[in-house]
Tab-separated table of C-alpha atoms and ligand atoms in Angstrom:
chain	number	residue	atom	x	y	z
A	1	MET	CA	-31.864	-4.513	-2.284
A	2	ARG	CA	-30.222	-7.816	-3.237
A	3	THR	CA	-26.914	-8.510	-4.934
A	4	GLN	CA	-24.417	-11.354	-5.164
A	5	VAL	CA	-21.486	-9.625	-3.428
A	6	ALA	CA	-21.789	-6.620	-1.073
A	7	ILE	CA	-18.471	-4.744	-0.960
A	8	ILE	CA	-17.702	-2.284	1.842
A	9	GLY	CA	-15.175	0.374	0.745
A	10	ALA	CA	-14.547	1.938	-2.678
A	11	GLY	CA	-10.738	2.187	-2.345
A	12	PRO	CA	-8.483	0.198	-4.682
A	13	ALA	CA	-9.354	-3.173	-3.085
A	14	GLY	CA	-13.137	-2.698	-3.298
A	15	MET	CA	-13.204	-1.171	-6.769
A	16	LEU	CA	-10.789	-3.718	-8.250
A	17	LEU	CA	-12.823	-6.549	-6.723
A	18	SER	CA	-16.061	-5.230	-8.250
A	19	HIS	CA	-14.280	-4.953	-11.609
A	20	LEU	CA	-12.881	-8.521	-11.544
A	21	LEU	CA	-16.247	-9.938	-10.433
A	22	ALA	CA	-18.142	-8.062	-13.156
A	23	ALA	CA	-15.740	-9.466	-15.776
A	24	GLU	CA	-16.961	-12.941	-14.730
A	25	GLY	CA	-20.622	-11.963	-14.663
A	26	VAL	CA	-20.873	-11.656	-10.864
A	27	GLU	CA	-22.868	-8.656	-9.670
A	28	SER	CA	-21.850	-6.480	-6.700
A	29	VAL	CA	-22.868	-3.332	-4.839
A	30	VAL	CA	-20.196	-1.075	-3.289
A	31	VAL	CA	-20.794	1.197	-0.286
A	32	GLU	CA	-18.380	3.963	0.725
A	33	THR	CA	-18.461	6.571	3.494
A	34	ARG	CA	-16.490	9.220	1.624
A	35	THR	CA	-17.317	11.083	-1.578
A	36	GLU	CA	-16.021	9.898	-4.947
A	37	ASP	CA	-13.750	12.972	-5.203
A	38	TYR	CA	-12.291	12.454	-1.752
A	39	VAL	CA	-11.371	8.818	-2.453
A	40	ALA	CA	-9.912	9.722	-5.853
A	41	SER	CA	-7.679	12.523	-4.591
A	42	ARG	CA	-6.217	10.914	-1.432
A	43	ILE	CA	-2.432	11.017	-1.905
A	44	ARG	CA	-1.048	7.617	-0.997
A	45	ALA	CA	0.972	4.890	-2.685
A	46	GLY	CA	3.288	5.516	-5.604
A	47	ILE	CA	4.840	2.197	-6.538
A	48	LEU	CA	3.300	-0.796	-8.288
A	49	GLU	CA	5.188	-4.062	-8.292
A	50	GLN	CA	5.383	-6.399	-11.259
A	51	SER	CA	2.515	-8.710	-10.315
A	52	SER	CA	0.139	-5.771	-9.635
A	53	VAL	CA	0.971	-4.332	-13.054
A	54	ASP	CA	0.442	-7.753	-14.682
A	55	LEU	CA	-2.927	-8.138	-12.952
A	56	LEU	CA	-4.103	-4.641	-13.949
A	57	HIS	CA	-3.144	-5.359	-17.578
A	58	ALA	CA	-4.918	-8.735	-17.529
A	59	ALA	CA	-8.026	-6.999	-16.146
A	60	GLY	CA	-8.019	-4.482	-19.031
A	61	LEU	CA	-6.993	-1.632	-16.732
A	62	GLY	CA	-3.449	-1.117	-18.012
A	63	GLU	CA	-3.844	1.260	-20.941
A	64	ARG	CA	-3.019	4.556	-19.176
A	65	LEU	CA	-0.563	2.794	-16.875
A	66	ALA	CA	1.410	1.633	-19.946
A	67	ARG	CA	1.316	5.141	-21.423
A	68	GLU	CA	1.873	7.313	-18.351
A	69	GLY	CA	3.466	4.982	-15.782
A	70	ASP	CA	7.229	5.096	-15.438
A	71	GLN	CA	8.977	1.727	-15.355
A	72	HIS	CA	11.932	1.693	-12.933
A	73	ARG	CA	14.680	-0.919	-13.021
A	74	GLY	CA	15.443	-0.547	-9.299
A	75	ILE	CA	16.212	1.877	-6.462
A	76	HIS	CA	19.147	3.804	-5.038
A	77	LEU	CA	20.139	2.832	-1.507
A	78	GLN	CA	22.348	5.273	0.338
A	79	TRP	CA	24.047	6.319	3.549
A	80	PRO	CA	26.495	9.193	4.129
A	81	GLU	CA	29.163	9.292	1.405
A	82	GLU	CA	27.786	6.252	-0.428
A	83	ARG	CA	25.010	5.697	-2.953
A	84	HIS	CA	24.421	2.318	-4.630
A	85	HIS	CA	21.988	1.404	-7.397
A	86	LEU	CA	20.211	-1.950	-7.046
A	87	ASP	CA	19.047	-3.163	-10.458
A	88	PHE	CA	16.012	-5.417	-9.881
A	89	VAL	CA	15.813	-6.371	-13.569
A	90	ASP	CA	19.392	-7.690	-13.578
A	91	LEU	CA	18.902	-9.353	-10.185
A	92	THR	CA	15.440	-10.912	-10.599
A	93	GLY	CA	14.093	-10.126	-14.081
A	94	ARG	CA	11.300	-8.065	-12.496
A	95	SER	CA	10.766	-4.317	-12.220
A	96	VAL	CA	8.438	-1.756	-10.594
A	97	TRP	CA	6.325	1.124	-11.940
A	98	VAL	CA	5.823	4.639	-10.631
A	99	TYR	CA	2.067	5.152	-11.028
A	100	GLY	CA	0.229	6.866	-8.184
A	101	GLN	CA	-2.644	5.263	-6.299
A	102	THR	CA	-4.685	8.307	-7.354
A	103	GLU	CA	-4.200	7.240	-10.980
A	104	VAL	CA	-5.076	3.590	-10.259
A	105	GLN	CA	-8.211	4.811	-8.494
A	106	LYS	CA	-9.191	7.043	-11.451
A	107	ASP	CA	-8.762	4.119	-13.879
A	108	LEU	CA	-10.870	1.876	-11.639
A	109	VAL	CA	-13.638	4.453	-11.252
A	110	ALA	CA	-13.690	5.100	-15.028
A	111	ALA	CA	-13.945	1.361	-15.761
A	112	ARG	CA	-16.652	0.767	-13.154
A	113	THR	CA	-18.642	3.807	-14.287
A	114	ALA	CA	-18.490	2.516	-17.885
A	115	GLY	CA	-19.641	-0.890	-16.594
A	116	GLY	CA	-22.645	0.617	-14.769
A	117	GLN	CA	-21.377	-0.393	-11.302
A	118	GLU	CA	-23.634	0.572	-8.399
A	119	VAL	CA	-21.539	2.506	-5.856
A	120	HIS	CA	-23.167	4.283	-2.910
A	121	TYR	CA	-20.869	7.133	-1.848
A	122	GLY	CA	-21.342	9.254	1.255
A	123	VAL	CA	-23.064	6.572	3.344
A	124	SER	CA	-23.019	6.492	7.163
A	125	GLY	CA	-23.591	3.928	9.895
A	126	THR	CA	-22.366	0.909	7.881
A	127	ALA	CA	-23.086	-2.327	9.788
A	128	LEU	CA	-22.641	-6.025	8.923
A	129	HIS	CA	-25.254	-8.688	9.791
A	130	ASP	CA	-25.808	-12.473	9.735
A	131	LEU	CA	-22.320	-13.276	8.491
A	132	GLU	CA	-22.620	-16.920	9.497
A	133	SER	CA	-25.826	-17.371	7.466
A	134	ASP	CA	-26.302	-17.889	3.708
A	135	SER	CA	-27.715	-14.396	3.284
A	136	PRO	CA	-25.526	-11.901	5.110
A	137	SER	CA	-26.357	-8.214	4.743
A	138	VAL	CA	-24.965	-4.720	5.096
A	139	THR	CA	-27.047	-1.819	6.372
A	140	PHE	CA	-26.274	1.882	6.092
A	141	THR	CA	-27.856	5.299	5.764
A	142	SER	CA	-27.521	6.552	2.209
A	143	ALA	CA	-26.203	10.022	1.334
A	144	ASP	CA	-29.800	11.312	1.074
A	145	GLY	CA	-30.699	9.920	4.503
A	146	ALA	CA	-32.541	6.712	3.516
A	147	PRO	CA	-31.969	3.647	5.725
A	148	THR	CA	-30.835	0.891	3.320
A	149	ARG	CA	-30.114	-2.846	3.496
A	150	VAL	CA	-28.110	-4.798	0.906
A	151	THR	CA	-28.581	-8.565	1.218
A	152	ALA	CA	-26.003	-10.709	-0.576
A	153	SER	CA	-24.464	-14.166	-0.875
A	154	VAL	CA	-21.152	-12.784	0.365
A	155	VAL	CA	-19.943	-9.608	2.126
A	156	VAL	CA	-16.395	-8.365	1.545
A	157	GLY	CA	-14.734	-5.895	3.920
A	158	CYS	CA	-12.471	-3.655	1.801
A	159	ASP	CA	-12.923	-0.807	4.275
A	160	GLY	CA	-9.318	-0.074	5.163
A	161	SER	CA	-7.762	0.369	8.572
A	162	PHE	CA	-10.703	2.219	10.193
A	163	GLY	CA	-13.692	0.320	8.766
A	164	PRO	CA	-16.102	-1.868	10.766
A	165	SER	CA	-15.544	-5.183	8.925
A	166	ARG	CA	-12.552	-6.530	10.793
A	167	ALA	CA	-14.266	-6.052	14.160
A	168	SER	CA	-17.265	-8.088	12.957
A	169	VAL	CA	-15.190	-11.254	13.430
A	170	PRO	CA	-15.973	-12.471	16.975
A	171	ASP	CA	-13.224	-11.866	19.559
A	172	THR	CA	-13.113	-15.593	20.289
A	173	ILE	CA	-12.023	-16.268	16.708
A	174	ARG	CA	-9.932	-13.342	15.582
A	175	GLN	CA	-6.293	-12.935	16.379
A	176	THR	CA	-4.380	-9.701	15.874
A	177	TRP	CA	-0.714	-8.768	15.774
A	178	GLU	CA	0.446	-5.169	15.988
A	179	LYS	CA	3.684	-3.224	16.103
A	180	VAL	CA	3.781	0.556	16.433
A	181	TYR	CA	7.052	2.124	15.313
A	182	PRO	CA	8.614	4.932	17.368
A	183	TYR	CA	8.736	7.344	14.394
A	184	SER	CA	6.500	8.834	11.665
A	185	TRP	CA	6.968	10.166	8.138
A	186	LEU	CA	6.523	13.766	7.121
A	187	GLY	CA	5.513	13.498	3.458
A	188	ILE	CA	5.376	16.272	0.875
A	189	LEU	CA	4.231	16.589	-2.700
A	190	ALA	CA	6.086	19.324	-4.619
A	191	ASP	CA	5.689	20.896	-8.043
A	192	VAL	CA	9.261	20.303	-9.103
A	193	ALA	CA	10.954	17.838	-11.448
A	194	PRO	CA	12.449	14.902	-9.524
A	195	SER	CA	16.171	15.313	-8.777
A	196	THR	CA	16.683	11.585	-9.357
A	197	ASP	CA	15.934	9.029	-12.066
A	198	GLU	CA	14.831	6.307	-9.609
A	199	LEU	CA	13.766	6.360	-5.937
A	200	ILE	CA	16.412	7.124	-3.286
A	201	TYR	CA	16.107	5.419	0.125
A	202	ALA	CA	18.584	7.152	2.449
A	203	TRP	CA	19.865	6.224	5.887
A	204	HIS	CA	21.195	9.261	7.775
A	205	PRO	CA	22.111	9.862	11.447
A	206	ASP	CA	19.421	12.611	11.523
A	207	GLY	CA	16.830	10.068	10.327
A	208	PHE	CA	15.607	8.332	7.164
A	209	ALA	CA	14.732	10.283	4.021
A	210	MET	CA	13.277	9.210	0.708
A	211	HIS	CA	12.967	10.798	-2.706
A	212	SER	CA	10.085	9.454	-4.785
A	213	MET	CA	8.068	11.011	-7.597
A	214	ARG	CA	4.726	11.057	-9.373
A	215	SER	CA	5.657	12.422	-12.814
A	216	GLU	CA	8.283	14.435	-14.689
A	217	THR	CA	7.049	17.561	-12.918
A	218	VAL	CA	5.911	16.309	-9.490
A	219	SER	CA	8.160	15.002	-6.708
A	220	ARG	CA	7.138	13.089	-3.569
A	221	LEU	CA	9.574	13.190	-0.624
A	222	TYR	CA	9.540	11.879	2.932
A	223	LEU	CA	11.467	12.587	6.166
A	224	GLN	CA	11.569	10.465	9.318
A	225	VAL	CA	10.179	12.607	12.186
A	226	PRO	CA	9.312	11.820	15.824
A	227	ASN	CA	5.796	10.570	16.605
A	228	GLY	CA	3.488	13.446	17.468
A	229	THR	CA	5.298	15.893	15.169
A	230	ASP	CA	3.379	19.119	14.535
A	231	LEU	CA	3.477	20.248	10.880
A	232	ASP	CA	3.584	23.867	12.083
A	233	ASP	CA	7.116	23.212	13.376
A	234	TRP	CA	8.267	22.384	9.840
A	235	SER	CA	8.598	25.431	7.578
A	236	ASP	CA	9.251	24.841	3.879
A	237	ASP	CA	12.890	25.876	4.423
A	238	ARG	CA	13.329	23.409	7.262
A	239	ILE	CA	11.800	20.587	5.185
A	240	TRP	CA	13.971	21.249	2.138
A	241	SER	CA	17.190	21.762	4.094
A	242	SER	CA	16.609	18.531	6.086
A	243	LEU	CA	15.916	16.653	2.861
A	244	ALA	CA	19.069	18.130	1.287
A	245	THR	CA	21.223	17.063	4.252
A	246	ARG	CA	19.806	13.562	4.552
A	247	LEU	CA	19.665	12.859	0.811
A	248	GLY	CA	23.284	13.996	0.319
A	249	HIS	CA	22.992	17.315	-1.543
A	250	GLY	CA	26.472	18.170	-2.833
A	251	GLN	CA	27.747	14.601	-2.597
A	252	ASP	CA	29.551	13.623	-5.823
A	253	GLY	CA	27.965	16.613	-7.562
A	254	TRP	CA	24.360	15.518	-6.864
A	255	THR	CA	21.918	18.304	-6.043
A	256	LEU	CA	18.364	18.375	-4.704
A	257	THR	CA	16.162	20.975	-6.395
A	258	PRO	CA	13.453	22.368	-4.091
A	259	GLY	CA	10.070	23.617	-5.338
A	260	PRO	CA	6.621	24.725	-4.182
A	261	ILE	CA	5.068	22.262	-1.705
A	262	THR	CA	1.460	21.463	-2.646
A	263	GLU	CA	0.577	18.895	0.043
A	264	ARG	CA	2.070	17.884	3.376
A	265	SER	CA	1.119	15.422	6.103
A	266	VAL	CA	2.512	13.392	8.987
A	267	LEU	CA	1.978	9.627	8.807
A	268	PRO	CA	2.346	7.345	11.811
A	269	MET	CA	3.821	3.923	11.023
A	270	ARG	CA	2.585	0.554	12.180
A	271	SER	CA	2.354	-3.104	11.241
A	272	PHE	CA	-0.930	-4.894	11.858
A	273	VAL	CA	-2.338	-8.288	10.830
A	274	GLN	CA	-5.702	-9.823	11.689
A	275	THR	CA	-6.428	-13.500	11.085
A	276	PRO	CA	-8.382	-15.291	9.718
A	277	MET	CA	-9.219	-13.165	6.674
A	278	ARG	CA	-12.626	-14.845	6.474
A	279	HIS	CA	-15.506	-15.410	8.856
A	280	GLY	CA	-18.521	-17.323	7.559
A	281	ARG	CA	-19.700	-15.464	4.467
A	282	MET	CA	-17.537	-12.368	5.167
A	283	PHE	CA	-14.068	-11.955	3.637
A	284	LEU	CA	-11.457	-9.274	4.370
A	285	ALA	CA	-9.124	-7.790	1.738
A	286	GLY	CA	-6.466	-5.060	1.746
A	287	ASP	CA	-5.869	-2.651	4.648
A	288	ALA	CA	-8.999	-4.015	6.380
A	289	ALA	CA	-6.934	-7.107	7.252
A	290	HIS	CA	-3.376	-5.804	7.367
A	291	ILE	CA	-1.324	-2.605	7.554
A	292	VAL	CA	2.360	-2.274	6.729
A	293	PRO	CA	4.656	0.705	7.208
A	294	PRO	CA	5.184	2.340	3.787
A	295	THR	CA	8.970	1.751	3.597
A	296	GLY	CA	8.613	-1.411	1.480
A	297	ALA	CA	5.905	0.093	-0.816
A	298	LYS	CA	3.709	-2.931	-0.157
A	299	GLY	CA	0.288	-1.715	1.083
A	300	LEU	CA	-1.446	-1.142	-2.245
A	301	ASN	CA	0.296	-4.138	-3.798
A	302	LEU	CA	-0.959	-6.412	-1.011
A	303	ALA	CA	-4.502	-5.100	-1.518
A	304	VAL	CA	-4.243	-5.932	-5.246
A	305	ALA	CA	-2.817	-9.401	-4.480
A	306	ASP	CA	-5.624	-10.193	-1.983
A	307	VAL	CA	-8.255	-9.244	-4.528
A	308	GLY	CA	-6.439	-11.218	-7.228
A	309	LEU	CA	-6.923	-14.321	-5.067
A	310	LEU	CA	-10.379	-13.469	-3.758
A	311	ALA	CA	-12.136	-12.687	-7.056
A	312	PRO	CA	-11.815	-16.185	-8.609
A	313	ALA	CA	-12.669	-17.729	-5.208
A	314	LEU	CA	-15.924	-15.725	-5.009
A	315	VAL	CA	-16.797	-16.450	-8.630
A	316	ASP	CA	-16.521	-20.184	-7.892
A	317	LEU	CA	-18.488	-19.789	-4.675
A	318	VAL	CA	-21.439	-17.710	-5.842
A	319	ARG	CA	-21.694	-18.912	-9.447
A	320	ASN	CA	-20.737	-22.588	-9.167
A	321	ASP	CA	-21.337	-23.255	-5.464
A	322	ASP	CA	-17.733	-24.505	-5.307
A	323	SER	CA	-16.119	-23.380	-2.024
A	324	ARG	CA	-12.627	-24.812	-2.414
A	325	LEU	CA	-10.818	-21.561	-3.336
A	326	ALA	CA	-12.889	-19.583	-0.810
A	327	ASP	CA	-11.944	-22.058	1.917
A	328	ALA	CA	-8.260	-21.705	0.997
A	329	TYR	CA	-8.348	-17.890	0.635
A	330	SER	CA	-7.320	-16.850	4.132
A	331	ASP	CA	-4.352	-19.226	4.421
A	332	THR	CA	-3.169	-18.524	0.867
A	333	ALA	CA	-3.413	-14.739	1.244
A	334	LEU	CA	-1.749	-14.758	4.663
A	335	ARG	CA	1.412	-16.412	3.322
A	336	ARG	CA	2.041	-13.340	1.203
A	337	VAL	CA	0.773	-10.963	3.912
A	338	TRP	CA	3.357	-12.232	6.400
A	339	ARG	CA	6.125	-12.173	3.762
A	340	CYS	CA	5.331	-8.503	2.993
A	341	THR	CA	4.898	-7.716	6.697
A	342	HIS	CA	8.375	-9.055	7.340
A	343	PHE	CA	9.890	-7.247	4.348
A	344	SER	CA	8.268	-3.924	5.338
A	345	TRP	CA	9.499	-4.297	8.933
A	346	TRP	CA	12.983	-5.246	7.665
A	347	MET	CA	13.261	-2.215	5.347
A	348	THR	CA	11.865	0.051	8.070
A	349	THR	CA	14.229	-1.090	10.815
A	350	MET	CA	17.228	-1.075	8.457
A	351	LEU	CA	16.670	2.524	7.395
A	352	HIS	CA	15.199	4.457	10.360
A	353	THR	CA	17.392	5.674	13.194
A	354	SER	CA	16.281	4.982	16.742
A	355	GLY	CA	19.080	6.725	18.653
A	356	ASP	CA	20.715	3.448	19.667
A	357	GLU	CA	24.388	3.533	18.611
A	358	PHE	CA	24.782	-0.250	18.568
A	359	ASP	CA	21.760	-0.549	16.267
A	360	GLN	CA	23.251	2.133	13.998
A	361	GLN	CA	26.364	0.047	13.405
A	362	LEU	CA	24.242	-3.017	12.636
A	363	GLN	CA	22.137	-0.983	10.192
A	364	LEU	CA	25.205	0.312	8.369
A	365	SER	CA	26.688	-3.174	8.203
A	366	GLN	CA	23.439	-4.560	6.811
A	367	LEU	CA	23.126	-1.731	4.261
A	368	ARG	CA	26.687	-2.375	3.080
A	369	TRP	CA	25.921	-6.075	2.699
A	370	VAL	CA	22.642	-5.490	0.838
A	371	ALA	CA	24.209	-2.925	-1.484
A	372	THR	CA	27.415	-4.764	-2.305
A	373	SER	CA	26.687	-8.504	-2.114
A	374	GLU	CA	24.679	-10.052	-4.946
A	375	ALA	CA	22.976	-12.403	-2.462
A	376	GLY	CA	21.974	-9.475	-0.218
A	377	ALA	CA	20.811	-7.308	-3.125
A	378	THR	CA	18.778	-10.154	-4.663
A	379	GLY	CA	16.841	-10.679	-1.427
A	380	LEU	CA	15.790	-7.038	-1.344
A	381	ALA	CA	15.063	-6.976	-5.095
A	382	GLU	CA	12.930	-10.124	-5.033
A	383	ASN	CA	10.761	-8.784	-2.220
A	384	TYR	CA	10.561	-5.188	-3.484
A	385	ALA	CA	9.737	-6.045	-7.126
A	386	GLY	CA	7.305	-8.563	-5.657
A	387	LEU	CA	6.749	-12.276	-5.578
A	388	PRO	CA	4.155	-13.881	-7.881
A	389	ILE	CA	0.511	-13.442	-6.696
A	390	GLY	CA	0.087	-17.044	-5.548
A	391	PHE	CA	3.366	-17.099	-3.558
B	1	LIG	P1	-8.269	2.072	1.483
B	1	LIG	O1	-7.595	2.708	0.299
B	1	LIG	O2	-8.053	2.667	2.800
B	1	LIG	O3	-9.834	2.057	1.149
B	1	LIG	C1	-10.783	1.697	2.121
B	1	LIG	C2	-12.056	2.448	1.834
B	1	LIG	O4	-13.077	2.039	2.752
B	1	LIG	C3	-13.806	3.192	3.114
B	1	LIG	N1	-14.507	2.960	4.388
B	1	LIG	C4	-15.831	2.664	4.487
B	1	LIG	N2	-16.778	2.480	3.559
B	1	LIG	C5	-18.044	2.214	3.984
B	1	LIG	N3	-18.377	2.112	5.312
B	1	LIG	C6	-17.443	2.280	6.270
B	1	LIG	N4	-17.762	2.207	7.553
B	1	LIG	C7	-16.102	2.551	5.873
B	1	LIG	N5	-14.944	2.781	6.545
B	1	LIG	C8	-13.995	3.012	5.647
B	1	LIG	C9	-12.736	4.271	3.220
B	1	LIG	O5	-13.288	5.574	3.134
B	1	LIG	C10	-11.872	3.929	2.013
B	1	LIG	O6	-12.257	4.632	0.843
B	1	LIG	O7	-7.930	0.518	1.576
B	1	LIG	P2	-7.583	-0.549	0.430
B	1	LIG	O8	-8.579	-0.441	-0.706
B	1	LIG	O9	-7.380	-1.822	1.133
B	1	LIG	O10	-6.197	-0.058	-0.204
B	1	LIG	C11	-5.025	-0.052	0.576
B	1	LIG	C12	-4.102	1.096	0.143
B	1	LIG	O11	-4.832	2.289	0.073
B	1	LIG	C13	-2.908	1.253	1.100
B	1	LIG	O12	-2.410	-0.005	1.490
B	1	LIG	C14	-1.739	2.036	0.454
B	1	LIG	O13	-2.097	3.343	0.191
B	1	LIG	C15	-0.515	1.987	1.359
B	1	LIG	N6	0.614	2.759	0.843
B	1	LIG	C16	1.456	2.266	-0.149
B	1	LIG	N7	1.227	1.069	-0.700
B	1	LIG	C17	2.009	0.610	-1.728
B	1	LIG	O14	1.770	-0.509	-2.228
B	1	LIG	N8	3.051	1.348	-2.251
B	1	LIG	C18	3.349	2.572	-1.757
B	1	LIG	O15	4.252	3.216	-2.299
B	1	LIG	C19	2.565	3.064	-0.650
B	1	LIG	N9	2.807	4.268	-0.139
B	1	LIG	C20	0.857	4.038	1.330
B	1	LIG	C21	1.958	4.781	0.802
B	1	LIG	C22	0.014	4.607	2.289
B	1	LIG	C23	0.251	5.887	2.727
B	1	LIG	N10	-0.663	6.401	3.704
B	1	LIG	C24	-1.179	7.688	3.706
B	1	LIG	C25	-1.299	5.486	4.637
B	1	LIG	C26	2.227	6.037	1.227
B	1	LIG	C27	1.379	6.604	2.194
B	1	LIG	C28	1.725	7.978	2.592
B	2	LIG	C1	5.568	7.047	-2.705
B	2	LIG	O1	5.947	7.399	-3.842
B	2	LIG	O2	4.641	7.611	-2.117
B	2	LIG	C2	6.260	5.932	-2.023
B	2	LIG	C3	7.223	5.216	-2.714
B	2	LIG	C4	7.898	4.178	-2.072
B	2	LIG	C5	7.608	3.888	-0.745
B	2	LIG	C6	6.620	4.597	-0.070
B	2	LIG	C7	5.953	5.634	-0.702
B	2	LIG	O3	8.293	2.897	-0.124
């Protein structure tokens, strides 16, 4: 089959790209290894920054987000005996929204289904071909076993951290940077009302902890754990009592209410960037090009920002044969990618304990500065609430 843009991956990057292209009359085909249900129910990001929310509204995808999303003015930053609220709206005029990636995905799928988007779920053996030619293609075996080729003007790799697109850039051209952190997160979803109005990021000598949420009745919480942690070693009681200790249960009358745990997983943490984000007629967007540790809440937001830049560039390229934005895409996107990579590393290393006592004192000093100096707080707020898309 033939289309204008072949998109690999039906996660938020791929589905948002197909939506933005369709709004400008550019046709695409999406291929995805997983099932629609699997992609829609994967528990991942929870925070949307201002520019992501603005983009979703501008794309006509903001109706449920406006109704069901929860706008937060800032976050609580804490360490033993101290909790400080950073108000991003006062500091930068920008805010963030609690609206799960699962909800963003549902809105995208609903909009693309209404628009008649062709999405091939459950494919296998995805491969990219002829990327340096004017008619690159993607081959795969469809869910019912048929070998299939999609030939296009452009191929976009939105296939996340394990997809084949990034490796299709020749080794002589691509450059990669990677940092693996010496700790993981144990994340839980619990059927209990959040014990906090806004997110709590907590430094503690036992390790980092965070209290996030999905709704008025569902809480999302994380604990720093060693790499290689086995979930079987963490009973519900151990999880809740560790969260209570690290989040400061009993401090100034604050209490953590436990509840039934409905999902749990261990997430390794790494930073990764591959450049350039384009090779010939193949472009990379989202986790396919870069991974950040979740501490800065940037992964989904970076995927949205990439696509926000890429969609108009592809419209110009395939509709008007104008390659200026496409030629600038990689450099423009990477400016923001490196900013968010730095911010995510900075939040991660400020908040996670490594066992080094000298580092601990530096972390506490930095936390005190960020929480109590307007200059320090504004730096965190500006990065967390997010810089404008074209930054
Ligand atoms: P995705 O969502 O991984 O989607 C890629 C899709 O490509 C498919 N695929 C293939 N399709 C066809 N052929 C192949 N060979 C393929 N190989 C793979 C995959 O099945 C998948 O459906 O990447 P995308 O679209 O770039 O979106 C990125 C985000 O999902 C990711 O950055 C965020 O979830 C990261 N993240 C967070 N980001 C935030 O902005 N704020 C947060 O609060 C936040 N919290 C998180 C997070 C990620 C987490 N995990 C589990 C990694 C919290 C967690 C726990
Ligand atoms: C989440 O709600 O899953 C979440 C929130 C903020 C983060 C990471 C994850 O920094």
